[in-house]
Coordinates of C-alpha atoms in Angstrom, one line a residue:
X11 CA 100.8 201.6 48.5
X12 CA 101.6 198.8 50.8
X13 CA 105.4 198.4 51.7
X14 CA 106.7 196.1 54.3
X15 CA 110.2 196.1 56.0
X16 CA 110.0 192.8 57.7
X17 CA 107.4 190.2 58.7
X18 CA 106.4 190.4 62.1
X19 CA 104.3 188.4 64.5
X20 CA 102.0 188.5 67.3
X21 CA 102.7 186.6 70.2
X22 CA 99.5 185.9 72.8
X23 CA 100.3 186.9 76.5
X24 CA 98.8 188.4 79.4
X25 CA 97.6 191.7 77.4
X26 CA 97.1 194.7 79.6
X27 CA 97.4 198.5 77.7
X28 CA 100.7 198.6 77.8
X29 CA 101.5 195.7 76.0
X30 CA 98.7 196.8 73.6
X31 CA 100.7 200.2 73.2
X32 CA 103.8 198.8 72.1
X33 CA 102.6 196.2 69.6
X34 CA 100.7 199.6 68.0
X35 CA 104.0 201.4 68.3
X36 CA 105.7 198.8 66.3
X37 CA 102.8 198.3 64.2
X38 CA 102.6 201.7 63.3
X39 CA 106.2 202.0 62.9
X40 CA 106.6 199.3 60.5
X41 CA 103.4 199.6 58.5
X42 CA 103.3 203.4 57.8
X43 CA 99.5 202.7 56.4
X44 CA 98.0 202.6 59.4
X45 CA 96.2 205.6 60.9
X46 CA 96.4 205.3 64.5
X47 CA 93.8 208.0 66.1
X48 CA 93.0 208.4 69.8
X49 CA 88.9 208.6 69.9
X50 CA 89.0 209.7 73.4
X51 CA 90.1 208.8 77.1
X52 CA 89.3 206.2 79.8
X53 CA 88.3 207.4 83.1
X54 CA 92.2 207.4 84.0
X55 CA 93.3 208.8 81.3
X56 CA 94.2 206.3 79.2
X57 CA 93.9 207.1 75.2
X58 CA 91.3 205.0 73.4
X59 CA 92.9 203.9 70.3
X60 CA 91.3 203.7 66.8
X61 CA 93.7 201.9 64.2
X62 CA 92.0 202.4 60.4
X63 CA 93.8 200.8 57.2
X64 CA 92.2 200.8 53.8
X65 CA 90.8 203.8 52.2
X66 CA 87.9 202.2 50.4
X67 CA 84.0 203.5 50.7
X68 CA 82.9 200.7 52.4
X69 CA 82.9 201.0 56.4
X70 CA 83.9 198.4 58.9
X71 CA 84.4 198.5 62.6
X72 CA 85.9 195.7 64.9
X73 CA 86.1 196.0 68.6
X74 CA 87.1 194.2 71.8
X75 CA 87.6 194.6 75.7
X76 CA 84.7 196.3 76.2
X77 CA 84.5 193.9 79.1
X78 CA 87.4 193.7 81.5
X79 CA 87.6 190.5 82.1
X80 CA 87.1 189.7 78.3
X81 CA 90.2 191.0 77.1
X82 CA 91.2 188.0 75.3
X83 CA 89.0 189.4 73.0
X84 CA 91.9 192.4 72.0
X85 CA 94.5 189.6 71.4
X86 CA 92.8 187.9 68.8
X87 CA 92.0 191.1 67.1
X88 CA 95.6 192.2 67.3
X89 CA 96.7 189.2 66.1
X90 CA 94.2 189.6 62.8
X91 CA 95.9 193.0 62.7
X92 CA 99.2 191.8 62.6
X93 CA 98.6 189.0 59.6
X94 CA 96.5 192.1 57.6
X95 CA 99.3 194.3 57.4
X96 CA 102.1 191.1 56.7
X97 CA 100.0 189.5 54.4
X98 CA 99.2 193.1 52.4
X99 CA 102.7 194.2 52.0
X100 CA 104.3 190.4 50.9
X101 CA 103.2 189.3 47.7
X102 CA 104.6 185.8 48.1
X103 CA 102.1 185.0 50.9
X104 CA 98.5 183.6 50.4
X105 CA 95.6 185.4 49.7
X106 CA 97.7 188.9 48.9
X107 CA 96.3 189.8 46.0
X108 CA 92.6 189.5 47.4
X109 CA 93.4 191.4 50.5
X110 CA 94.9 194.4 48.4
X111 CA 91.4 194.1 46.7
X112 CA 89.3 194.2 49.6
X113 CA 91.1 196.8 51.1
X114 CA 90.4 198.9 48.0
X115 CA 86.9 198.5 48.3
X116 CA 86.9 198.5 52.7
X117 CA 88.4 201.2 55.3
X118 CA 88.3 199.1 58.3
X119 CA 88.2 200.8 62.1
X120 CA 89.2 199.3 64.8
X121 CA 89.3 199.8 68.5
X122 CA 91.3 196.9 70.0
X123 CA 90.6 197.8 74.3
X124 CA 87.7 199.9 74.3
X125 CA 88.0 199.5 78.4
X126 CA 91.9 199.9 78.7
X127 CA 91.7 200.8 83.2
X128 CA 89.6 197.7 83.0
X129 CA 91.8 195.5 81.9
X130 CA 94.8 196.6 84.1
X131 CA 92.7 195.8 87.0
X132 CA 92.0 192.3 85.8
X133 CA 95.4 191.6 84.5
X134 CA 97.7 193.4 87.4
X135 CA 95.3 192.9 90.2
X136 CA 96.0 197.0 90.7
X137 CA 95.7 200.1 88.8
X138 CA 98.2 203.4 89.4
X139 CA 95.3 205.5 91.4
X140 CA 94.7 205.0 95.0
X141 CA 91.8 206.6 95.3
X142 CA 90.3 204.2 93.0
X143 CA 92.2 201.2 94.3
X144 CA 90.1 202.1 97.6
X145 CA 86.8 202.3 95.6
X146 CA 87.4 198.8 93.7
X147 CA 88.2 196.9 96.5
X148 CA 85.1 197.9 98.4
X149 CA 82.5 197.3 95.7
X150 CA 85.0 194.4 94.4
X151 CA 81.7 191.8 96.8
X152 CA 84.3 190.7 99.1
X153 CA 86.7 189.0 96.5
X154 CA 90.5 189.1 96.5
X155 CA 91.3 189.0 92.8
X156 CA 89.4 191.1 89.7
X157 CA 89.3 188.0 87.8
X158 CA 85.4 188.9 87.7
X159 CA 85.6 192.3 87.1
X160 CA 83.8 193.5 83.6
X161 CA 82.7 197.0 84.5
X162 CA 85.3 200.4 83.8
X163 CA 87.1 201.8 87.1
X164 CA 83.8 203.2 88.2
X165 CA 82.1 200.0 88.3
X166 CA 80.2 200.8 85.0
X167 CA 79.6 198.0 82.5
X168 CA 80.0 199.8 79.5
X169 CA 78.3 197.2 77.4
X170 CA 75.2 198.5 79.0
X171 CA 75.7 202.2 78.6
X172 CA 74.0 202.4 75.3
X173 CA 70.5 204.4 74.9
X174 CA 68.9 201.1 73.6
X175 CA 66.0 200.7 76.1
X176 CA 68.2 201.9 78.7
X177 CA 65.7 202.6 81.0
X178 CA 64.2 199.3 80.6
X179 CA 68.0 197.5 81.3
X180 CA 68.2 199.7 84.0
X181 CA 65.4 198.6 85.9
X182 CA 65.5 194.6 85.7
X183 CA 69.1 194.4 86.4
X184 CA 70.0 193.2 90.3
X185 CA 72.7 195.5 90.4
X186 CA 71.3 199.2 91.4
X187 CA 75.0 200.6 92.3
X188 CA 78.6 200.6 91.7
X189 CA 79.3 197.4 90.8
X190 CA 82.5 194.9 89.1
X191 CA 79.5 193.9 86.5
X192 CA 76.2 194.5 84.9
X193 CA 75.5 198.2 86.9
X194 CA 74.0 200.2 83.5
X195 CA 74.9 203.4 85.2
X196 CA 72.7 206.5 86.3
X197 CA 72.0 207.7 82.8
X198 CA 73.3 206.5 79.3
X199 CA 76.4 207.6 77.7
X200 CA 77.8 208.5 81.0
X201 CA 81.2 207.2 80.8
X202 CA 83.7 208.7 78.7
X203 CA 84.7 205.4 77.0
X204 CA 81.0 204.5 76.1
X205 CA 80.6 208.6 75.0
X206 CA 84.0 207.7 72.8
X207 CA 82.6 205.0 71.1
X208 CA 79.2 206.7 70.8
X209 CA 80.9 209.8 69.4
X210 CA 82.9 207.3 66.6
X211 CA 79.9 205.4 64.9
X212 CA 77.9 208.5 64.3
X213 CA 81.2 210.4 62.9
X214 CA 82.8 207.4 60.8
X215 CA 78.9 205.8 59.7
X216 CA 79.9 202.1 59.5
X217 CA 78.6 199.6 57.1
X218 CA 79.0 197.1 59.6
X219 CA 80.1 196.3 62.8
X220 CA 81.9 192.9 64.8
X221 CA 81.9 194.0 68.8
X222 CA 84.0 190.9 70.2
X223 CA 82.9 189.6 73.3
X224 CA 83.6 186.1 75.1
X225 CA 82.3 183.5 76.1
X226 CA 79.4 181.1 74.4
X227 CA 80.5 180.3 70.9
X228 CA 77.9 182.4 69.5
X229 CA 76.9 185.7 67.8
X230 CA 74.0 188.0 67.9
X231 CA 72.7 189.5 65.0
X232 CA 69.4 191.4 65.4
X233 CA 67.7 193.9 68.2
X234 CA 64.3 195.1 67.9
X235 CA 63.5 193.9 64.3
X236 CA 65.5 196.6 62.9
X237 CA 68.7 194.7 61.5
X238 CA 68.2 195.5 57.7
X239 CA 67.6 191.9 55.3
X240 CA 71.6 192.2 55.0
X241 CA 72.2 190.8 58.4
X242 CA 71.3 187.3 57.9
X243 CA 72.4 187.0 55.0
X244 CA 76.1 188.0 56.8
X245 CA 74.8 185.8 59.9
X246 CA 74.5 182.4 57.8
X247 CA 77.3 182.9 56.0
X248 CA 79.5 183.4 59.4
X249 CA 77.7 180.2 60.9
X250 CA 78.6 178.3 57.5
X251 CA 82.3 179.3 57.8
X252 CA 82.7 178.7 61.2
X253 CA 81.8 177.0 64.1
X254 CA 80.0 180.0 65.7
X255 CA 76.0 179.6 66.2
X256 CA 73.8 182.4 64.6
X257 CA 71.3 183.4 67.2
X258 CA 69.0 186.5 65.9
X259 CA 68.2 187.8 69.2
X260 CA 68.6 187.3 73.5
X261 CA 66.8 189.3 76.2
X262 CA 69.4 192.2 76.7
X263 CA 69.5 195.8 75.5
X264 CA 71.4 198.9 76.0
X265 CA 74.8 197.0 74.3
X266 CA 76.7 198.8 71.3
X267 CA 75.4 196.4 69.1
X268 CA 72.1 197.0 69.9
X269 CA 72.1 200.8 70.2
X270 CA 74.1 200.4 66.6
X271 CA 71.4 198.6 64.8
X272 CA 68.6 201.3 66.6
X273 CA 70.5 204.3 65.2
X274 CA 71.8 203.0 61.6
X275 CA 69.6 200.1 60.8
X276 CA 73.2 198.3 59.4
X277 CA 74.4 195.0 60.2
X278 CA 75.8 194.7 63.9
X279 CA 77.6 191.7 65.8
X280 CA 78.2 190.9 69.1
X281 CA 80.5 187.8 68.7
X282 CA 80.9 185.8 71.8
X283 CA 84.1 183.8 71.5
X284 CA 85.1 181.0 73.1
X285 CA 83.5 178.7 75.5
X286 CA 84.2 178.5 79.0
X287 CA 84.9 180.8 82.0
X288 CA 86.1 184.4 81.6
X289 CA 88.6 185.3 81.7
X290 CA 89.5 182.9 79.0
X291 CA 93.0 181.3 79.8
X292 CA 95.7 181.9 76.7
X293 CA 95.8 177.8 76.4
X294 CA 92.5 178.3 74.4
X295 CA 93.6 181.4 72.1
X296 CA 95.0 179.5 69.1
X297 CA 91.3 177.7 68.7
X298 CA 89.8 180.2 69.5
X299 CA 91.3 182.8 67.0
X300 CA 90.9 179.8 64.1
X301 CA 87.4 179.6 64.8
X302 CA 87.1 183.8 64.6
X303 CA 89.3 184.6 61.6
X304 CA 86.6 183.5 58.8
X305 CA 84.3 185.8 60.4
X306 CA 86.7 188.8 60.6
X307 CA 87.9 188.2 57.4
X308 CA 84.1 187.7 55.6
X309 CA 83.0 190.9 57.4
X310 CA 85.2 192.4 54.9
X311 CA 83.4 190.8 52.4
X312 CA 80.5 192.9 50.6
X313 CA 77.8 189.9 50.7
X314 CA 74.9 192.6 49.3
X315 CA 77.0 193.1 45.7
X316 CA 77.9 189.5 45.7
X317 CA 74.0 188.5 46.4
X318 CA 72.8 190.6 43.9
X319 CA 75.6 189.7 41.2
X320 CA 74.0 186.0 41.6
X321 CA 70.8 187.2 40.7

């Protein structure tokens, strides 16, 4: 099933979409096993891309760039794409034979830049619309640079989009408008990239879900009480294998995770990598993907039929 032409390799850089678009080109290219699917379109058009390998029953779904300004977040993911697919089709290298394996048992989803205008913007300092150009620049609080910027082109975070106590998120938060960060929006699902990302957990039913964020060096793992008895199980055995902390809950709503744990009671993630100031700078990316590929990898892992096995 899995056939390789030649290794290649993922190099870290300043990763806007189109330099996400041509690794998947050439990922897609050489590694005829992957599906790429377009789940829908940013609010400038834009595809969102969903990349799935592995055709076993089992569901995964890994995520990053939901934030604009955390787009570090799609580089490390790429990067565990690119060693998945070498490391799958070369039976010489490490840990071959137990990838084949999982991937038998796993289809894994993932959506590498779920905010692809957002990270132009924080990347390029500029984005090919001038209408929206005009719009950033005057909510953008004064600044010159977008190095703060997390929302979509609107000025929508996305990451609080999600009809998870919306209304509640909604009302606390400072920002009441249009804004480079933390504005919920005048209604959930209102963008099309949070509607596209709705639209793929209820059709594809996950298992479980990683949404990669930065910063803090810590993951979330419940909402609400309703994480089923699986989810710490997975949470202690992320914080064993690496030097994330496992923190159940915070005081925040509306976020994929969240709204993901509300409507499938299944073990959700929001992994904040990293420690510092977003965005992240690329000096840290080799650490920081070390500390992130245990998790990624275990999330593949199914910890329920192993538990019960040891019973």
């Amino acid at each position: 099933m899995y056939k390789n032409n030649r290794p290649l390799s993922f190099h870290p850089r300043r990763y806007d979409f189109n330099e996400l678009s041509k690794d998947i080109s050439l990922l897609v290219q050489e590694f005829p096993f992957l599906r790429l699917n377009t789940i829908g379109n940013s609010v400038l058009n834009q595809p969102i891309y969903e990349i799935q390998i592995g055709n076993g029953h089992r569901k995964v779904h890994w995520n990053g760039s939901f934030h604009a300004n955390e787009w570090i977040t799609t580089c490390v993911i790429m990067k565990m794409l690119f060693w998945i697919c070498n490391t799958l089709t070369t039976e010489e290298l490490p840990f071959h034979k137990e990838l084949v394996a999982l991937f038998n048992e796993n289809t894994l989803s993932i959506v590498p830049m779920v905010n692809p205008d957002g990270v132009n913007l924080v990347i390029n300092g500029t984005v090919e619309h001038s209408d929206y150009m005009e719009f950033v620049h005057k909510i953008n609080e004064g600044n010159d640079g977008f190095t703060g910027w997390k929302a979509n082109i609107r000025g929508v975070d996305l990451n609080n989009q999600f009809p998870a106590h919306w209304e509640f998120e909604k009302e606390r938060k400072k920002q009441k408008t249009f804004s480079p960060r933390d504005y919920p929006g005048d209604a959930p699902l209102t963008e099309p990239e949070t509607i596209a990302m709705s639209n793929l957990a209820v059709e594809r039913k996950f298992d479980l879900l990683l949404a990669l964020h930065t910063q803090g060096k810590e993951f979330y793992w419940g909402y609400d009480n309703l994480e089923p008895p699986i989810s710490e199980v997975y949470a202690n055995y992320f914080s064993r294998i690496s030097p994330y902390k496992a923190v159940k809950t915070i005081d925040s709503h509306a976020g994929y995770k969240d709204w993901y744990i509300q409507e499938f009671r299944k073990p959700g993630f929001t992994l904040e990598l990293g420690k510092g100031i977003n965005p992240l700078p690329l000096s840290m990316f080799e650490s920081i993907f070390s500390e992130t590929f245990p998790i990624l990898l275990a999330s593949l892992f199914n910890l329920e039929n192993i538990q019960a096995s040891l019973k």
